[in-house]
Amino acid sequence: MRKDSDNVRLLEPGEAPAKRKILVVEDNELNREILSSFLEEKFDVILAENGEEGLKILGEHYRELSVVLLDICMPVCDGFEFLRRRNKDKLLSTIPVIVMTGSNSKDAEIQCLDLGAVDFIPKPYNFKIVVGRINSVIKLRESVLTLTAVEHDELTGIYTRQAFFYHAKTLLKAKAEERFHLIVADIRDFKLINSSYGDKIGDEVLCYLAKTYTKMFRDGLVSRYGSDQFVCMTYGDWDLSLETMKKLTEEIAENAPIPNLMIKYGVYEDVDTSLPISVICDRGFMAIRSIRDNYEHSIAYYTEEMNQKQMQDRALENRFESAISNKEFVAYFQPKYDVKIEKIVGAESLVRWINSDGSMVMPGDFIPLYERDGLIVRLDEYIFRHVCEFQRELMEKGQELLPISVNLSRASIHHIGVVDRYVEIVKETGIPFSCVSIELTETATLNNVKIRDFTERLVNAGFALHMDDFGSGYSSLITLSELPFNTLKIDKSLVDCIGQQKGRMVVQQVIILAHGLGMNVIAEGVETAEQVELLREMECDDIQGFYYSRPLPREEFIKKLG
Ligand code: C2E
Ligand code: MG
Ligand code: MG
């Protein structure tokens, strides 16, 4: 499937050009000697005594050869025969041939041209002309190769991203009256395909898709956009409805070299052609992102709302720095109650973004975004410090300190230094470690080899660890016993099921299990007296939820502490 030009090595940037290798096919010994003696200074010369030998050498060395100098009149396979046989082999015919003619016969020259020779050198030789012709043929060939390498993707032969941008721009201009459509494709888990089937099959999948899309969008443009992404642009009337796209994608998957090939498609219909082509492509990928974690959908259409959402996200990111320096992020505190004595025994800090106009943004609107772009690590640390300082103030007022838990995003696990910095903050503020505990979501504990080291370091430093949202994701009972969490927080989604008998049984067993492992159990999102009663019967230790209290701003929380 690889293109022929793969076999020719191009110079790497900065690499000094070595002597180019040339093949001289000439039967006259004296001519051979004259040619090699003056060409050797500039080129690496291989000699052949006749066409037969020449073809053999060409077959062996075509990868390194830059040009062939070919005599026409030779016994045992003459120049014409050499050209004819070379033309039968696609690889060999990529090496340019310069014919040496002494006959002065125009007919012979025309025949050679027809057979694919690129130039002539008249005999007797004028050395300057010979070197000049060889050099210009080599230069021309190498610039074409460079251009091909930049324009076409090595593996699939379709346009590269850069070439696509260029040609798409031209096409948009040339067909200005047409409606354009963009279809982008992203192979799911391509790394997994490579690792389970091998790179060769991975390559086959890519070539298969390139070929299929090229056939499909014959009048349009198809390019390999990223390693496992394709972009296709077409114009005119197309039925890109969900139904048609579904049929098409099923067909593509059925004929693929591997079973269960999953591809996500983003469709941007009736493209706004006034936009830069890179923005047009972004919109296709924006559509794909909207179904990124969705296993049920593989086709998404770009909508203006997606664009709005993306702009809002960018604005939220851009405002992060000023929000930190203007202290717009504040912690609210949601009390936790001991079920037996119905008294506050602690609280969870929950971030709120208070805008300058006093309006409040909830964490659901910015935390998922900050988790994706990594800003969450800084926000978490900011809130952690904020909570430590709050505890410090209470301590100075002589208030008895109750533990306040702080949420730590899974993104932090990958940041070395988080544990050290948190320890430093606690020491700086002079509060006991026991009054700030850390909540990690249970999904953060999955598939993560670093998690053991991370959690152990936190615990060794003196922090208590709470496993947050237990039961909301993939509950891993193993992590419960293996990692040093001392509290289990049962997620609201489980609590909501305790009205039904089966749900009640699950929660009961979770509580028994956690207690068996020496953990404390707290139920989250408890809203009704009935739930409180059931949880009390099940010997759940603590409760956090609207039934007792909503998350409170600091002053109200202080009042509640009494
Ligand atoms: P979470 O850590 O599981 O926090 C509990 C969420 O449930 C809070 O939502 C809380 O207001 C809500 N909640 C508590 N009781 C009830 C109830 O009875 N009924 C209902 N319907 N909801 C209840 P909130 O404050 O919107 O926070 C949502 C999530 O955002 C949190 O879930 C947490 O994952 C994340 N989050 C909040 N603050 C931070 C933070 O500082 N850092 C990080 N990394 N995540 C945070
Ligand atoms: Mg939490
Ligand atoms: Mg939770």
Coordinates of C-alpha atoms and ligand atoms in Angstrom, one line a residue:
M1 CA 0.0 0.0 0.0
R2 CA 3.0 2.3 0.4
K3 CA 3.7 4.8 -2.3
D4 CA 6.8 4.2 -4.4
S5 CA 8.4 7.4 -3.4
D6 CA 8.8 5.9 0.1
N7 CA 11.8 4.0 -1.3
V8 CA 13.7 7.2 -2.0
R9 CA 15.3 8.7 1.0
L10 CA 15.1 12.5 1.2
L11 CA 17.7 14.6 3.0
E12 CA 16.8 15.4 6.5
P13 CA 16.8 19.1 7.3
G14 CA 20.4 20.2 8.0
E15 CA 21.9 17.0 6.6
A16 CA 24.8 17.6 4.2
P17 CA 24.1 16.2 0.7
A18 CA 26.2 13.1 0.1
K19 CA 27.5 12.3 -3.4
R20 CA 24.6 11.2 -5.5
K21 CA 24.8 7.7 -6.9
I22 CA 24.6 7.4 -10.7
L23 CA 24.6 4.4 -12.9
V24 CA 26.5 4.5 -16.3
V25 CA 25.4 1.9 -18.8
E26 CA 27.9 1.9 -21.7
D27 CA 29.5 -1.0 -23.7
N28 CA 32.5 0.9 -25.0
E29 CA 35.3 0.5 -22.5
L30 CA 37.1 3.7 -23.4
N31 CA 33.9 5.7 -23.0
R32 CA 33.2 4.1 -19.7
E33 CA 36.6 5.0 -18.4
I34 CA 36.5 8.6 -19.7
L35 CA 33.0 9.1 -18.1
S36 CA 33.8 7.5 -14.8
S37 CA 37.1 9.4 -14.4
F38 CA 35.6 12.8 -14.7
L39 CA 32.2 12.0 -13.0
E40 CA 33.8 10.3 -10.0
E41 CA 34.8 13.6 -8.5
K42 CA 31.2 14.8 -8.2
F43 CA 29.2 11.5 -8.1
D44 CA 29.3 8.0 -6.8
V45 CA 29.5 6.1 -10.1
I46 CA 28.4 2.5 -10.7
L47 CA 29.3 1.1 -14.1
A48 CA 27.5 -1.5 -16.3
E49 CA 28.8 -3.0 -19.5
N50 CA 25.5 -3.6 -21.2
G51 CA 21.7 -3.2 -20.8
E52 CA 21.3 -6.6 -19.2
E53 CA 23.9 -5.8 -16.5
G54 CA 22.5 -2.3 -16.1
L55 CA 19.0 -3.6 -15.4
K56 CA 20.4 -6.0 -12.8
I57 CA 22.2 -3.2 -11.0
L58 CA 19.2 -0.9 -11.3
G59 CA 17.0 -3.6 -9.7
E60 CA 19.5 -3.9 -6.8
H61 CA 20.3 -0.3 -6.2
Y62 CA 17.2 1.7 -7.3
R63 CA 16.7 3.0 -3.8
E64 CA 20.0 4.9 -3.8
L65 CA 20.3 5.8 -7.5
S66 CA 19.6 9.3 -8.6
V67 CA 20.0 9.0 -12.3
V68 CA 21.0 6.5 -15.1
L69 CA 23.2 7.5 -18.0
L70 CA 22.3 5.1 -20.8
D71 CA 24.0 4.3 -24.1
I72 CA 21.7 3.4 -27.0
C73 CA 23.8 1.2 -29.1
M74 CA 24.9 -1.9 -27.2
P75 CA 25.1 -5.6 -27.8
V76 CA 23.1 -7.7 -25.4
C77 CA 20.1 -5.5 -24.6
D78 CA 20.4 -2.1 -26.2
G79 CA 19.2 1.2 -24.8
F80 CA 15.6 0.8 -26.2
E81 CA 15.3 -2.6 -24.7
F82 CA 16.6 -1.3 -21.4
L83 CA 14.0 1.4 -21.3
R84 CA 11.2 -1.0 -22.3
R85 CA 12.0 -3.5 -19.6
R86 CA 12.5 -0.8 -17.0
N87 CA 9.1 0.7 -17.8
K88 CA 7.4 -2.6 -16.8
D89 CA 8.6 -2.1 -13.2
K90 CA 6.9 0.8 -11.4
L91 CA 9.7 1.2 -9.0
L92 CA 12.5 1.2 -11.5
S93 CA 10.8 3.7 -13.7
T94 CA 10.9 6.3 -11.0
I95 CA 14.7 6.7 -11.6
P96 CA 15.3 9.2 -14.5
V97 CA 17.3 8.0 -17.5
I98 CA 19.5 10.3 -19.6
V99 CA 20.3 8.8 -23.0
M100 CA 23.7 9.2 -24.6
T101 CA 23.4 9.5 -28.3
G102 CA 26.1 9.7 -30.8
S103 CA 24.1 8.8 -33.8
N104 CA 22.7 12.2 -34.3
S105 CA 19.5 10.4 -35.3
K106 CA 16.4 12.4 -34.4
D107 CA 14.3 9.2 -34.7
A108 CA 16.2 7.4 -32.0
E109 CA 15.9 10.4 -29.7
I110 CA 12.1 10.6 -30.3
Q111 CA 11.8 6.9 -29.6
C112 CA 13.8 7.3 -26.4
L113 CA 11.5 10.2 -25.3
D114 CA 8.5 8.0 -26.0
L115 CA 10.1 5.3 -23.8
G116 CA 10.4 7.8 -20.9
A117 CA 14.0 9.1 -21.1
V118 CA 14.2 12.6 -19.6
D119 CA 17.1 14.1 -21.5
F120 CA 20.0 13.5 -24.0
I121 CA 23.7 13.9 -23.9
P122 CA 25.4 14.1 -27.3
K123 CA 28.6 12.3 -28.0
P124 CA 31.5 13.2 -28.0
Y125 CA 31.1 14.4 -24.4
N126 CA 31.4 18.0 -23.3
F127 CA 32.0 17.5 -19.6
K128 CA 30.3 20.7 -18.5
I129 CA 27.2 19.8 -20.4
V130 CA 27.2 16.2 -19.0
V131 CA 27.5 17.4 -15.3
G132 CA 25.0 20.2 -15.9
R133 CA 22.4 17.9 -17.3
I134 CA 22.8 15.3 -14.6
N135 CA 22.6 18.0 -11.9
S136 CA 19.5 19.5 -13.3
V137 CA 17.7 16.2 -13.7
I138 CA 18.6 15.3 -10.1
K139 CA 17.4 18.7 -8.8
L140 CA 14.1 18.5 -10.6
R141 CA 13.5 15.0 -9.4
E142 CA 14.3 15.8 -5.8
S143 CA 12.2 18.8 -5.7
V144 CA 9.2 16.8 -7.1
L145 CA 9.9 14.2 -4.4
T146 CA 10.0 16.8 -1.7
L147 CA 6.8 18.3 -2.9
T148 CA 5.1 14.9 -3.0
A149 CA 6.3 14.1 0.5
V150 CA 4.8 17.4 1.8
E151 CA 1.6 17.1 -0.2
H152 CA 0.8 13.5 0.2
D153 CA 0.6 11.4 3.3
E154 CA 3.3 8.8 3.2
L155 CA 1.2 5.9 4.1
T156 CA -2.2 6.5 2.5
G157 CA -1.1 8.7 -0.4
I158 CA -4.0 11.2 0.3
Y159 CA -3.4 14.9 1.0
T160 CA -1.6 15.9 4.2
R161 CA -3.3 18.5 6.4
Q162 CA -1.2 21.3 4.9
A163 CA -1.9 20.3 1.4
F164 CA -5.6 20.0 2.3
F165 CA -5.7 23.6 3.6
Y166 CA -4.1 24.8 0.4
H167 CA -6.3 22.9 -2.0
A168 CA -9.5 23.5 0.0
K169 CA -8.9 27.2 -0.2
T170 CA -8.5 27.0 -3.9
L171 CA -11.6 24.8 -4.3
L172 CA -13.7 27.2 -2.2
K173 CA -12.7 30.0 -4.4
A174 CA -13.1 28.1 -7.6
K175 CA -16.6 26.9 -6.7
A176 CA -17.8 30.0 -4.8
E177 CA -21.4 29.5 -5.9
E178 CA -21.6 25.9 -4.4
R179 CA -22.7 24.7 -1.0
F180 CA -19.8 23.0 0.8
H181 CA -19.9 20.3 3.4
L182 CA -17.3 18.9 5.7
I183 CA -17.1 15.4 7.1
V184 CA -14.4 14.6 9.7
A185 CA -13.6 11.1 10.9
D186 CA -11.8 10.1 14.1
I187 CA -10.9 6.4 14.7
R188 CA -11.8 5.4 18.2
D189 CA -9.0 3.8 20.2
F190 CA -6.6 3.6 17.3
K191 CA -3.7 3.0 19.7
L192 CA -5.5 0.0 20.9
I193 CA -5.9 -1.3 17.4
N194 CA -2.2 -0.9 16.8
S195 CA -1.3 -2.6 20.1
S196 CA -3.7 -5.5 19.7
Y197 CA -3.5 -6.2 16.0
G198 CA -0.1 -4.9 15.3
D199 CA 1.1 -1.8 13.3
K200 CA 0.7 -3.4 10.0
I201 CA -3.0 -4.0 10.5
G202 CA -3.3 -0.5 11.9
D203 CA -1.7 0.8 8.6
E204 CA -4.2 -1.3 6.6
V205 CA -7.1 0.2 8.4
L206 CA -5.8 3.7 7.6
C207 CA -5.2 2.8 4.0
Y208 CA -8.7 1.2 3.8
L209 CA -10.3 4.3 5.1
A210 CA -8.3 6.6 2.8
K211 CA -9.3 4.6 -0.2
T212 CA -13.0 4.4 0.9
Y213 CA -13.3 8.1 1.5
T214 CA -11.5 9.0 -1.7
K215 CA -13.9 6.8 -3.7
M216 CA -16.9 8.4 -1.8
F217 CA -15.9 12.0 -2.3
R218 CA -14.4 11.8 -5.8
D219 CA -15.1 15.4 -6.6
G220 CA -14.1 16.7 -3.3
L221 CA -10.9 16.6 -1.2
V222 CA -9.8 13.9 1.3
S223 CA -7.0 14.3 3.7
R224 CA -5.3 12.6 6.6
Y225 CA -5.6 15.3 9.2
G226 CA -4.0 13.7 12.2
S227 CA -2.6 10.3 12.8
D228 CA -6.1 8.7 13.1
Q229 CA -8.2 11.5 11.7
F230 CA -9.5 12.2 8.3
V231 CA -11.1 15.3 6.8
C232 CA -13.3 15.2 3.7
M233 CA -14.7 18.2 2.0
T234 CA -17.3 18.1 -0.8
Y235 CA -19.8 20.4 -2.5
G236 CA -23.2 20.3 -4.1
D237 CA -26.3 18.4 -3.1
W238 CA -25.5 15.6 -0.7
D239 CA -27.8 13.6 1.5
L240 CA -25.9 13.7 4.8
S241 CA -28.9 12.9 6.9
L242 CA -28.4 10.8 10.0
E243 CA -30.1 7.8 8.3
T244 CA -27.8 7.9 5.3
M245 CA -24.7 8.5 7.4
K246 CA -25.6 5.6 9.6
K247 CA -26.0 3.3 6.6
L248 CA -22.7 4.5 5.2
T249 CA -20.8 4.1 8.4
E250 CA -22.2 0.6 8.9
E251 CA -21.0 -0.3 5.5
I252 CA -17.6 1.1 6.1
A253 CA -17.3 -0.8 9.4
E254 CA -18.5 -4.1 7.8
N255 CA -15.9 -4.0 5.0
A256 CA -13.0 -3.0 7.3
P257 CA -9.9 -5.1 7.7
I258 CA -10.8 -5.6 11.4
P259 CA -14.1 -6.3 13.2
N260 CA -15.8 -3.7 15.4
L261 CA -13.9 -0.7 13.9
M262 CA -15.4 2.3 15.6
I263 CA -15.2 5.7 13.9
K264 CA -16.7 8.9 15.2
Y265 CA -18.0 11.3 12.5
G266 CA -18.5 15.0 12.7
V267 CA -20.6 16.6 10.0
Y268 CA -20.6 20.3 9.2
E269 CA -23.2 20.9 6.5
D270 CA -23.4 24.0 4.4
V271 CA -20.1 25.4 5.6
D272 CA -19.6 29.1 6.2
T273 CA -17.1 29.5 3.5
S274 CA -16.0 33.0 4.8
L275 CA -14.2 31.2 7.6
P276 CA -10.6 30.2 7.5
I277 CA -10.4 26.6 6.5
S278 CA -8.8 25.6 9.9
V279 CA -11.8 27.0 11.7
I280 CA -14.1 25.1 9.4
C281 CA -12.3 21.9 10.3
D282 CA -12.4 22.7 14.0
R283 CA -16.1 22.9 13.8
G284 CA -16.2 19.3 12.5
F285 CA -14.1 18.1 15.4
M286 CA -16.2 20.2 17.8
A287 CA -19.1 18.0 16.7
I288 CA -17.1 14.9 17.4
R289 CA -16.1 16.2 20.8
S290 CA -19.8 16.5 21.7
I291 CA -20.1 12.7 21.5
R292 CA -16.6 11.8 22.7
D293 CA -17.6 9.8 25.7
N294 CA -20.8 8.6 24.2
Y295 CA -20.7 4.9 23.2
E296 CA -24.1 5.0 21.6
H297 CA -23.6 7.8 19.1
S298 CA -21.0 7.8 16.4
I299 CA -22.3 10.7 14.2
A300 CA -22.7 14.3 15.3
Y301 CA -23.7 17.4 13.5
Y302 CA -22.1 20.8 14.1
T303 CA -24.5 23.3 15.5
E304 CA -24.2 27.0 16.3
E305 CA -24.9 26.1 20.0
M306 CA -21.7 24.1 20.0
N307 CA -19.8 27.1 18.9
Q308 CA -21.5 29.2 21.6
K309 CA -20.5 26.7 24.2
Q310 CA -16.9 26.6 23.0
M311 CA -16.8 30.4 23.1
Q312 CA -18.2 30.3 26.7
D313 CA -15.6 27.7 27.6
R314 CA -12.8 29.9 26.2
A315 CA -14.2 32.9 28.1
L316 CA -14.3 30.8 31.4
E317 CA -10.7 29.8 30.8
N318 CA -9.6 33.4 30.0
R319 CA -11.3 34.7 33.1
F320 CA -9.6 32.1 35.4
E321 CA -6.5 34.2 36.3
S322 CA -8.5 37.4 37.1
A323 CA -11.0 35.4 39.1
I324 CA -8.2 34.0 41.2
S325 CA -6.6 37.4 41.8
N326 CA -10.0 39.1 42.5
K327 CA -10.9 36.3 44.9
E328 CA -14.0 35.4 43.0
F329 CA -13.7 31.7 43.9
V330 CA -15.0 31.1 47.4
A331 CA -15.8 28.0 49.4
Y332 CA -19.3 27.2 50.6
F333 CA -19.6 24.7 53.4
Q334 CA -22.1 21.9 53.6
P335 CA -22.4 20.5 57.1
K336 CA -22.3 16.8 57.8
Y337 CA -24.4 15.4 60.6
D338 CA -23.9 12.5 62.9
V339 CA -27.1 10.5 62.3
K340 CA -27.4 9.3 65.9
I341 CA -26.9 12.5 67.8
E342 CA -28.1 14.8 64.9
K343 CA -25.2 17.2 65.4
I344 CA -22.7 18.8 63.0
V345 CA -19.6 16.7 63.0
G346 CA -17.9 18.3 60.0
A347 CA -18.4 19.8 56.6
E348 CA -17.5 19.6 52.9
S349 CA -16.1 22.7 51.1
L350 CA -17.7 23.3 47.7
V351 CA -16.4 25.9 45.4
R352 CA -18.6 28.7 44.1
W353 CA -17.7 31.4 41.6
I354 CA -19.1 34.7 42.7
N355 CA -19.1 37.2 39.8
S356 CA -18.4 40.9 40.4
D357 CA -22.2 41.5 39.9
G358 CA -22.9 39.1 42.7
S359 CA -24.2 36.3 40.5
M360 CA -23.1 32.8 41.3
V361 CA -21.7 30.1 39.0
M362 CA -22.0 26.5 40.2
P363 CA -19.1 24.1 39.9
G364 CA -20.8 21.9 37.4
D365 CA -20.4 24.8 34.9
F366 CA -16.7 25.2 35.1
I367 CA -15.1 22.2 36.9
P368 CA -15.5 19.7 34.1
L369 CA -13.9 22.2 31.8
Y370 CA -11.0 22.9 34.2
E371 CA -10.5 19.2 34.6
R372 CA -10.0 18.9 30.9
D373 CA -7.6 21.8 30.5
G374 CA -5.7 21.2 33.8
L375 CA -6.7 24.5 35.5
I376 CA -8.4 22.5 38.2
V377 CA -5.1 21.6 39.8
R378 CA -4.6 25.3 40.6
L379 CA -8.2 25.9 41.6
D380 CA -8.1 22.9 44.0
E381 CA -5.0 24.2 45.7
Y382 CA -6.5 27.7 45.9
I383 CA -9.6 26.3 47.6
F384 CA -7.5 24.1 49.9
R385 CA -5.5 27.1 51.1
H386 CA -8.7 29.1 51.4
V387 CA -10.2 26.3 53.7
C388 CA -7.0 26.0 55.7
E389 CA -7.0 29.8 56.3
F390 CA -10.7 29.6 57.3
Q391 CA -9.9 26.9 59.9
R392 CA -7.0 29.1 61.1
E393 CA -9.3 32.0 61.7
L394 CA -11.7 29.8 63.6
M395 CA -8.8 28.4 65.6
E396 CA -7.7 31.9 66.5
K397 CA -11.2 32.7 67.7
G398 CA -11.0 29.8 70.0
Q399 CA -13.6 27.8 68.1
E400 CA -13.4 24.0 68.3
L401 CA -12.4 22.8 64.9
L402 CA -14.5 20.3 63.0
P403 CA -12.9 18.5 60.0
I404 CA -13.7 20.1 56.7
S405 CA -13.2 18.0 53.6
V406 CA -11.8 19.4 50.4
N407 CA -12.4 18.0 46.9
L408 CA -9.3 17.0 45.0
S409 CA -9.6 16.4 41.3
R410 CA -8.3 13.2 39.7
A411 CA -6.1 15.5 37.5
S412 CA -4.0 16.3 40.5
I413 CA -2.8 12.7 40.9
H414 CA -0.6 13.3 37.8
H415 CA 1.1 16.3 39.3
I416 CA 4.1 15.7 41.3
G417 CA 4.5 18.1 44.1
V418 CA 0.7 18.3 45.0
V419 CA 1.2 16.3 48.2
D420 CA 4.2 18.3 49.2
R421 CA 2.5 21.6 48.5
Y422 CA -0.6 20.7 50.5
V423 CA 1.6 19.6 53.4
E424 CA 3.4 22.9 53.2
I425 CA 0.1 24.9 53.2
V426 CA -1.1 23.1 56.4
K427 CA 2.2 23.7 58.1
E428 CA 2.2 27.4 57.0
T429 CA -1.3 28.0 58.4
G430 CA -0.5 26.1 61.6
I431 CA -3.7 24.0 61.8
P432 CA -3.8 20.3 62.7
F433 CA -3.8 17.9 59.7
S434 CA -6.9 16.3 61.1
C435 CA -9.1 19.3 60.4
V436 CA -8.7 19.2 56.6
S437 CA -9.5 15.9 54.9
I438 CA -9.3 15.1 51.2
E439 CA -12.1 13.8 49.0
L440 CA -11.1 11.8 45.9
T441 CA -13.8 10.4 43.6
E442 CA -13.8 6.7 43.3
T443 CA -13.3 6.8 39.5
A444 CA -10.0 8.6 40.3
T445 CA -8.8 5.4 41.8
L446 CA -9.4 3.3 38.8
N447 CA -6.8 2.3 36.3
N448 CA -4.2 4.3 38.0
V449 CA -0.9 2.9 39.2
K450 CA 0.1 6.2 40.7
I451 CA -2.9 6.2 43.0
R452 CA -1.5 3.9 45.6
D453 CA 1.7 6.0 46.0
F454 CA -0.4 9.2 45.9
T455 CA -2.9 8.2 48.5
E456 CA -0.3 6.7 50.8
R457 CA 1.7 9.9 50.8
L458 CA -1.4 11.9 51.7
V459 CA -2.2 9.5 54.5
N460 CA 1.4 9.4 55.8
A461 CA 1.4 13.2 55.8
G462 CA -1.5 13.0 58.2
F463 CA -4.6 13.6 56.0
A464 CA -7.8 11.6 56.3
L465 CA -9.0 10.4 52.9
H466 CA -12.6 10.1 51.8
M467 CA -13.7 8.1 48.8
D468 CA -16.3 10.4 47.1
D469 CA -19.3 9.5 45.0
F470 CA -19.1 5.8 45.7
G471 CA -21.6 3.9 43.5
S472 CA -21.8 6.6 40.8
G473 CA -19.3 5.1 38.5
Y474 CA -17.5 1.9 38.2
S475 CA -17.4 0.8 41.9
S476 CA -14.3 -1.1 42.5
L477 CA -14.5 -3.1 45.6
I478 CA -10.8 -4.0 45.4
T479 CA -9.7 -0.4 45.7
L480 CA -11.8 -0.2 48.9
S481 CA -9.6 -2.8 50.6
E482 CA -6.3 -1.9 49.0
L483 CA -6.2 1.9 49.3
P484 CA -6.0 3.8 52.6
F485 CA -9.4 5.6 52.5
N486 CA -10.9 6.0 56.0
T487 CA -14.3 7.2 54.9
L488 CA -16.7 6.1 52.2
K489 CA -19.2 8.6 50.8
I490 CA -22.2 6.9 49.3
D491 CA -23.3 8.8 46.2
K492 CA -26.7 10.5 45.9
S493 CA -27.6 8.1 43.1
L494 CA -27.4 5.1 45.5
V495 CA -29.2 7.0 48.3
D496 CA -32.0 7.8 45.8
C497 CA -32.6 4.0 45.5
I498 CA -33.1 3.2 49.1
G499 CA -36.8 3.7 48.8
Q500 CA -36.9 0.4 46.8
Q501 CA -36.1 -2.9 48.4
K502 CA -33.2 -3.8 46.1
G503 CA -31.6 -0.4 46.4
R504 CA -31.9 -0.6 50.1
M505 CA -30.2 -4.0 50.1
V506 CA -27.3 -2.7 48.1
V507 CA -26.8 0.3 50.4
Q508 CA -27.0 -1.9 53.4
Q509 CA -24.3 -4.3 52.1
V510 CA -22.1 -1.4 51.2
I511 CA -22.3 -0.1 54.7
I512 CA -21.6 -3.5 56.2
L513 CA -18.7 -3.9 53.9
A514 CA -17.2 -0.5 54.6
H515 CA -17.6 -1.0 58.4
G516 CA -16.0 -4.4 58.0
L517 CA -13.0 -2.7 56.5
G518 CA -12.9 -0.2 59.3
M519 CA -14.2 2.7 57.3
N520 CA -16.6 5.4 58.3
V521 CA -19.7 5.8 56.1
I522 CA -21.4 9.0 55.1
A523 CA -24.4 9.3 52.8
E524 CA -24.6 12.2 50.3
G525 CA -27.5 14.0 48.8
V526 CA -30.0 13.0 51.5
E527 CA -33.1 15.0 51.1
T528 CA -36.0 13.4 53.1
A529 CA -36.8 12.3 56.6
E530 CA -37.6 8.9 55.3
Q531 CA -34.1 8.5 53.9
V532 CA -32.6 9.7 57.1
E533 CA -34.6 7.1 59.0
L534 CA -33.6 4.2 56.7
L535 CA -30.0 5.2 56.8
R536 CA -30.1 5.4 60.6
E537 CA -31.5 1.9 60.7
M538 CA -28.7 0.7 58.4
E539 CA -26.2 2.2 60.8
C540 CA -24.8 4.7 58.4
D541 CA -22.6 7.0 60.4
D542 CA -23.0 10.5 58.9
I543 CA -25.3 12.3 56.6
Q544 CA -24.8 15.2 54.2
G545 CA -27.7 16.6 52.3
F546 CA -30.3 19.2 51.8
Y547 CA -32.4 17.6 54.6
Y548 CA -30.0 18.9 57.2
S549 CA -28.5 21.8 55.3
R550 CA -27.6 23.2 51.9
P551 CA -24.0 24.3 51.3
L552 CA -23.7 27.6 53.2
P553 CA -21.6 30.7 52.7
R554 CA -18.9 31.1 55.5
E555 CA -20.8 33.5 57.7
E556 CA -23.9 31.3 57.8
F557 CA -21.8 28.3 58.4
I558 CA -20.1 29.9 61.3
K559 CA -23.5 30.8 62.8
K560 CA -24.6 27.2 62.4
L561 CA -21.5 26.0 64.2
G562 CA -22.8 28.1 67.1
Ligands
C2E1 P1 -19.5 16.3 45.3 O1 -18.1 16.5 45.8 O2 -20.0 15.0 45.3 O3 -20.4 17.3 46.2 C1 -21.7 17.1 46.5 C2 -22.6 17.8 45.6 O4 -23.9 17.4 45.9 C3 -22.6 19.3 45.8 O5 -22.9 19.9 44.5 C4 -23.7 19.5 46.7 O6 -24.3 20.8 46.7 C5 -24.7 18.5 46.2 N1 -25.7 18.1 47.2 C6 -25.5 18.0 48.5 N2 -26.6 17.6 49.2 C7 -27.5 17.5 48.2 C8 -28.9 17.1 48.2 O7 -29.5 16.8 49.2 N3 -29.6 17.1 47.0 C9 -29.0 17.5 45.9 N4 -29.7 17.5 44.8 N5 -27.7 17.8 45.8 C10 -27.0 17.8 47.0 P2 -22.0 21.1 44.0 O8 -21.7 22.0 45.1 O9 -22.8 21.7 42.8 O10 -20.8 20.4 43.5 C11 -20.8 19.5 42.5 C12 -19.5 18.8 42.3 O11 -18.5 19.7 41.9 C13 -19.0 18.2 43.6 O12 -19.6 16.9 43.8 C14 -17.5 18.0 43.3 O13 -17.3 16.8 42.5 C15 -17.3 19.2 42.4 N6 -16.6 20.2 43.2 C16 -17.2 21.2 44.0 N7 -16.2 21.9 44.6 C17 -15.0 21.4 44.2 C18 -13.6 21.8 44.4 O14 -13.3 22.7 45.1 N8 -12.7 21.0 43.7 C19 -13.1 20.0 42.9 N9 -12.1 19.3 42.3 N10 -14.3 19.7 42.7 C20 -15.3 20.4 43.3
MG2 MG -17.1 15.8 47.3
MG3 MG -19.9 13.4 46.1

